[in-house]
mmCIF file of C-alpha atoms in Angstrom:
data_model
loop_
_atom_site.group_PDB
_atom_site.id
_atom_site.type_symbol
_atom_site.label_atom_id
_atom_site.label_comp_id
_atom_site.label_asym_id
_atom_site.label_seq_id
_atom_site.Cartn_x
_atom_site.Cartn_y
_atom_site.Cartn_z
ATOM 1 C CA UNK A 1 -12.629 23.447 19.700
ATOM 2 C CA UNK A 2 -11.166 23.141 16.206
ATOM 3 C CA UNK A 3 -7.945 21.676 17.626
ATOM 4 C CA UNK A 4 -9.934 19.103 19.612
ATOM 5 C CA UNK A 5 -11.916 18.147 16.522
ATOM 6 C CA UNK A 6 -8.645 17.693 14.633
ATOM 7 C CA UNK A 7 -7.376 15.416 17.402
ATOM 8 C CA UNK A 8 -10.489 13.284 17.477
ATOM 9 C CA UNK A 9 -10.503 12.982 13.702
ATOM 10 C CA UNK A 10 -6.830 12.071 13.533
ATOM 11 C CA UNK A 11 -7.239 9.458 16.230
ATOM 12 C CA UNK A 12 -10.710 8.205 15.307
ATOM 13 C CA UNK A 13 -9.822 4.533 15.778
ATOM 14 C CA UNK A 14 -8.056 5.019 19.100
ATOM 15 C CA UNK A 15 -11.060 4.668 21.385
ATOM 16 C CA UNK A 16 -11.186 6.655 24.655
ATOM 17 C CA UNK A 17 -8.398 9.035 23.662
ATOM 18 C CA UNK A 18 -7.924 12.083 25.852
ATOM 19 C CA UNK A 19 -5.794 14.801 24.235
ATOM 20 C CA UNK A 20 -3.092 16.207 26.485
ATOM 21 C CA UNK A 21 -0.728 18.335 24.387
ATOM 22 C CA UNK A 22 -1.054 19.473 20.787
ATOM 23 C CA UNK A 23 1.658 20.742 18.487
ATOM 24 C CA UNK A 24 0.092 21.688 15.166
ATOM 25 C CA UNK A 25 2.756 21.892 12.452
ATOM 26 C CA UNK A 26 0.489 21.730 9.398
ATOM 27 C CA UNK A 27 1.551 25.187 8.251
ATOM 28 C CA UNK A 28 5.279 24.396 8.248
ATOM 29 C CA UNK A 29 5.700 20.634 7.897
ATOM 30 C CA UNK A 30 2.303 19.267 6.982
ATOM 31 C CA UNK A 31 2.025 17.295 10.191
ATOM 32 C CA UNK A 32 0.233 17.323 13.543
ATOM 33 C CA UNK A 33 1.858 16.011 16.727
ATOM 34 C CA UNK A 34 0.123 15.343 20.025
ATOM 35 C CA UNK A 35 0.213 13.326 23.213
ATOM 36 C CA UNK A 36 -2.808 11.391 24.419
ATOM 37 C CA UNK A 37 -3.898 8.757 26.905
ATOM 38 C CA UNK A 38 -5.477 5.530 25.710
ATOM 39 C CA UNK A 39 -7.783 4.532 28.564
ATOM 40 C CA UNK A 40 -9.339 1.157 29.398
ATOM 41 C CA UNK A 41 -6.360 -0.665 27.956
ATOM 42 C CA UNK A 42 -7.216 -4.340 27.875
ATOM 43 C CA UNK A 43 -3.817 -5.449 26.605
ATOM 44 C CA UNK A 44 -4.634 -4.676 22.993
ATOM 45 C CA UNK A 45 -1.579 -3.615 21.019
ATOM 46 C CA UNK A 46 -1.785 -0.325 19.168
ATOM 47 C CA UNK A 47 -1.473 -2.070 15.785
ATOM 48 C CA UNK A 48 -4.577 -4.168 16.588
ATOM 49 C CA UNK A 49 -6.661 -0.992 16.310
ATOM 50 C CA UNK A 50 -5.969 -0.860 12.564
ATOM 51 C CA UNK A 51 -6.600 -3.165 9.615
ATOM 52 C CA UNK A 52 -3.566 -5.184 8.550
ATOM 53 C CA UNK A 53 -3.800 -3.723 5.056
ATOM 54 C CA UNK A 54 -3.368 -0.187 6.491
ATOM 55 C CA UNK A 55 -0.232 -0.927 8.549
ATOM 56 C CA UNK A 56 3.023 0.310 6.999
ATOM 57 C CA UNK A 57 5.481 -0.673 9.748
ATOM 58 C CA UNK A 58 5.578 -2.096 13.273
ATOM 59 C CA UNK A 59 8.378 -1.955 15.818
ATOM 60 C CA UNK A 60 9.343 -2.430 19.465
ATOM 61 C CA UNK A 61 11.370 0.172 21.303
ATOM 62 C CA UNK A 62 12.222 -2.183 24.170
ATOM 63 C CA UNK A 63 12.983 -5.893 24.437
ATOM 64 C CA UNK A 64 9.836 -6.699 26.421
ATOM 65 C CA UNK A 65 7.563 -5.137 23.803
ATOM 66 C CA UNK A 66 6.006 -2.654 26.240
ATOM 67 C CA UNK A 67 6.726 0.294 23.959
ATOM 68 C CA UNK A 68 5.160 -0.382 20.550
ATOM 69 C CA UNK A 69 5.414 1.771 17.449
ATOM 70 C CA UNK A 70 3.166 1.578 14.433
ATOM 71 C CA UNK A 71 2.923 3.524 11.169
ATOM 72 C CA UNK A 72 -0.434 3.286 9.396
ATOM 73 C CA UNK A 73 -2.494 4.874 6.657
ATOM 74 C CA UNK A 74 -5.593 6.504 8.117
ATOM 75 C CA UNK A 75 -7.948 9.423 7.466
ATOM 76 C CA UNK A 76 -7.585 13.024 8.704
ATOM 77 C CA UNK A 77 -10.493 15.374 7.917
ATOM 78 C CA UNK A 78 -11.665 12.703 5.450
ATOM 79 C CA UNK A 79 -8.335 12.885 3.628
ATOM 80 C CA UNK A 80 -5.863 10.014 3.445
ATOM 81 C CA UNK A 81 -2.976 10.578 5.861
ATOM 82 C CA UNK A 82 -0.118 8.731 7.551
ATOM 83 C CA UNK A 83 -0.177 8.209 11.339
ATOM 84 C CA UNK A 84 2.796 7.184 13.472
ATOM 85 C CA UNK A 85 1.776 6.158 16.998
ATOM 86 C CA UNK A 86 4.099 5.260 19.873
ATOM 87 C CA UNK A 87 2.267 3.530 22.727
ATOM 88 C CA UNK A 88 3.865 3.007 26.129
ATOM 89 C CA UNK A 89 2.476 1.889 29.476
ATOM 90 C CA UNK A 90 1.247 4.904 31.412
ATOM 91 C CA UNK A 91 2.842 5.557 34.787
ATOM 92 C CA UNK A 92 -0.061 7.772 35.810
ATOM 93 C CA UNK A 93 -2.947 5.310 35.589
ATOM 94 C CA UNK A 94 -3.526 1.588 35.504
ATOM 95 C CA UNK A 95 -5.127 0.188 32.341
ATOM 96 C CA UNK A 96 -3.964 3.144 30.255
ATOM 97 C CA UNK A 97 -1.316 3.772 27.645
ATOM 98 C CA UNK A 98 0.465 7.001 26.853
ATOM 99 C CA UNK A 99 0.429 7.784 23.151
ATOM 100 C CA UNK A 100 2.726 9.985 21.131
ATOM 101 C CA UNK A 101 1.071 10.533 17.768
ATOM 102 C CA UNK A 102 2.370 12.161 14.597
ATOM 103 C CA UNK A 103 -0.085 12.693 11.749
ATOM 104 C CA UNK A 104 1.338 13.455 8.298
ATOM 105 C CA UNK A 105 -1.517 15.308 6.659
ATOM 106 C CA UNK A 106 -0.750 14.088 3.136
ATOM 107 C CA UNK A 107 -0.388 10.443 2.114
ATOM 108 C CA UNK A 108 2.443 10.323 -0.405
ATOM 109 C CA UNK A 109 5.261 7.862 -0.943
ATOM 110 C CA UNK A 110 7.589 10.394 0.699
ATOM 111 C CA UNK A 111 5.480 10.620 3.877
ATOM 112 C CA UNK A 112 5.049 6.833 3.936
ATOM 113 C CA UNK A 113 8.828 6.443 3.730
ATOM 114 C CA UNK A 114 9.298 9.096 6.421
ATOM 115 C CA UNK A 115 6.865 7.297 8.754
ATOM 116 C CA UNK A 116 8.524 3.933 8.160
ATOM 117 C CA UNK A 117 11.916 5.537 8.827
ATOM 118 C CA UNK A 118 10.669 7.011 12.133
ATOM 119 C CA UNK A 119 9.521 3.560 13.281
ATOM 120 C CA UNK A 120 12.769 1.955 12.065
ATOM 121 C CA UNK A 121 14.964 4.475 13.895
ATOM 122 C CA UNK A 122 13.088 4.086 17.192
ATOM 123 C CA UNK A 123 12.876 0.283 17.039
ATOM 124 C CA UNK A 124 15.363 -2.279 18.242
ATOM 125 C CA UNK A 125 17.433 -4.053 15.585
ATOM 126 C CA UNK A 126 15.420 -7.268 15.289
ATOM 127 C CA UNK A 127 12.064 -5.815 16.321
ATOM 128 C CA UNK A 128 11.125 -3.949 13.145
ATOM 129 C CA UNK A 129 8.772 -5.085 10.391
ATOM 130 C CA UNK A 130 8.421 -3.067 7.177
ATOM 131 C CA UNK A 131 5.070 -4.143 5.715
ATOM 132 C CA UNK A 132 4.990 -1.310 3.198
ATOM 133 C CA UNK A 133 8.176 -2.573 1.508
ATOM 134 C CA UNK A 134 6.663 -6.057 1.373
ATOM 135 C CA UNK A 135 3.501 -4.656 -0.231
ATOM 136 C CA UNK A 136 5.584 -2.748 -2.793
ATOM 137 C CA UNK A 137 7.581 -5.882 -3.628
ATOM 138 C CA UNK A 138 4.396 -7.943 -3.945
ATOM 139 C CA UNK A 139 2.766 -5.380 -6.243
ATOM 140 C CA UNK A 140 5.958 -5.212 -8.349
ATOM 141 C CA UNK A 141 5.920 -9.019 -8.656
ATOM 142 C CA UNK A 142 2.234 -8.940 -9.626
ATOM 143 C CA UNK A 143 2.923 -6.264 -12.242
ATOM 144 C CA UNK A 144 5.829 -8.285 -13.654
ATOM 145 C CA UNK A 145 3.643 -11.409 -13.793
ATOM 146 C CA UNK A 146 0.906 -9.436 -15.564
ATOM 147 C CA UNK A 147 3.421 -8.153 -18.126
ATOM 148 C CA UNK A 148 4.778 -11.659 -18.740
ATOM 149 C CA UNK A 149 1.266 -13.060 -19.191
ATOM 150 C CA UNK A 150 0.406 -10.267 -21.628
ATOM 151 C CA UNK A 151 3.602 -10.915 -23.626
ATOM 152 C CA UNK A 152 2.916 -14.651 -23.673
ATOM 153 C CA UNK A 153 -0.668 -14.082 -24.855
ATOM 154 C CA UNK A 154 0.579 -11.722 -27.563
ATOM 155 C CA UNK A 155 3.168 -14.259 -28.759
ATOM 156 C CA UNK A 156 0.548 -17.022 -28.833
ATOM 157 C CA UNK A 157 -1.818 -14.792 -30.808
ATOM 158 C CA UNK A 158 0.942 -14.050 -33.329
ATOM 159 C CA UNK A 159 1.764 -17.758 -33.646
ATOM 160 C CA UNK A 160 -1.909 -18.570 -34.258
ATOM 161 C CA UNK A 161 -2.148 -15.787 -36.845
ATOM 162 C CA UNK A 162 0.870 -17.159 -38.729
ATOM 163 C CA UNK A 163 -0.656 -20.655 -38.726
ATOM 164 C CA UNK A 164 -3.941 -19.339 -40.110
ATOM 165 C CA UNK A 165 -2.422 -17.532 -43.057
ATOM 166 C CA UNK A 166 -3.302 -19.605 -46.117
ATOM 167 C CA UNK A 167 -1.788 -19.270 -49.512
ATOM 168 C CA UNK A 168 -3.572 -16.431 -51.235
ATOM 169 C CA UNK A 169 -5.937 -17.349 -54.093
ATOM 170 C CA UNK A 170 -4.344 -16.689 -57.447
ATOM 171 C CA UNK A 171 -6.768 -15.316 -60.040
ATOM 172 C CA UNK A 172 -4.642 -16.925 -62.756
ATOM 173 C CA UNK A 173 -5.532 -20.431 -61.504
ATOM 174 C CA UNK A 174 -8.919 -22.036 -61.532
ATOM 175 C CA UNK A 175 -10.315 -24.073 -58.691
ATOM 176 C CA UNK A 176 -9.203 -27.241 -60.434
ATOM 177 C CA UNK A 177 -5.613 -26.064 -60.332
ATOM 178 C CA UNK A 178 -5.256 -25.382 -64.038
ATOM 179 C CA UNK A 179 -4.224 -22.004 -65.237
ATOM 180 C CA UNK A 180 -6.645 -19.909 -67.198
ATOM 181 C CA UNK A 181 -4.239 -19.773 -70.145
ATOM 182 C CA UNK A 182 -4.077 -23.581 -70.296
ATOM 183 C CA UNK A 183 -7.872 -23.763 -70.447
ATOM 184 C CA UNK A 184 -8.129 -21.099 -73.161
ATOM 185 C CA UNK A 185 -5.502 -22.506 -75.448
ATOM 186 C CA UNK A 186 -6.646 -26.076 -75.469
ATOM 187 C CA UNK A 187 -4.502 -27.908 -72.995
ATOM 188 C CA UNK A 188 -7.077 -30.137 -71.351
#
């Protein structure tokens, strides 16, 4: 029962999933592997089951696009995890897809890279899209832009501060511009 619950949790967005085989490697590798059937397939691609912001990589294993691979960030026992799903047309039933699923129980940059690499290795040359790398590049560009804006604001603040500095008031001069000594000793 616990294994079934783990399967349903790992595959919570894959509706009508029937577990077939489970290989639980959490103890050794921190991952769970299983096969499943996705029933009532209406032509939806496996990546359409996930939000675009969660998808790390997409690939095709064949030229026709019948065997799709996707790496996504998902939840496993309410913990962030990485899921790699390979969906192929099922030879056993119509309107079903056979799924091979790997769940990396921890969501780290290393497991993200490992999932992306699995999709890359199984995909055809021109049929691979690394969305995680694009997100990293975009966030690096945003960070660089933020740093440049902060530097520019700091430079402008310094320039304004330099402009505001007035000549300090000298106690030896009166407001009329005459020195105190001149006033005391009769130079009017």
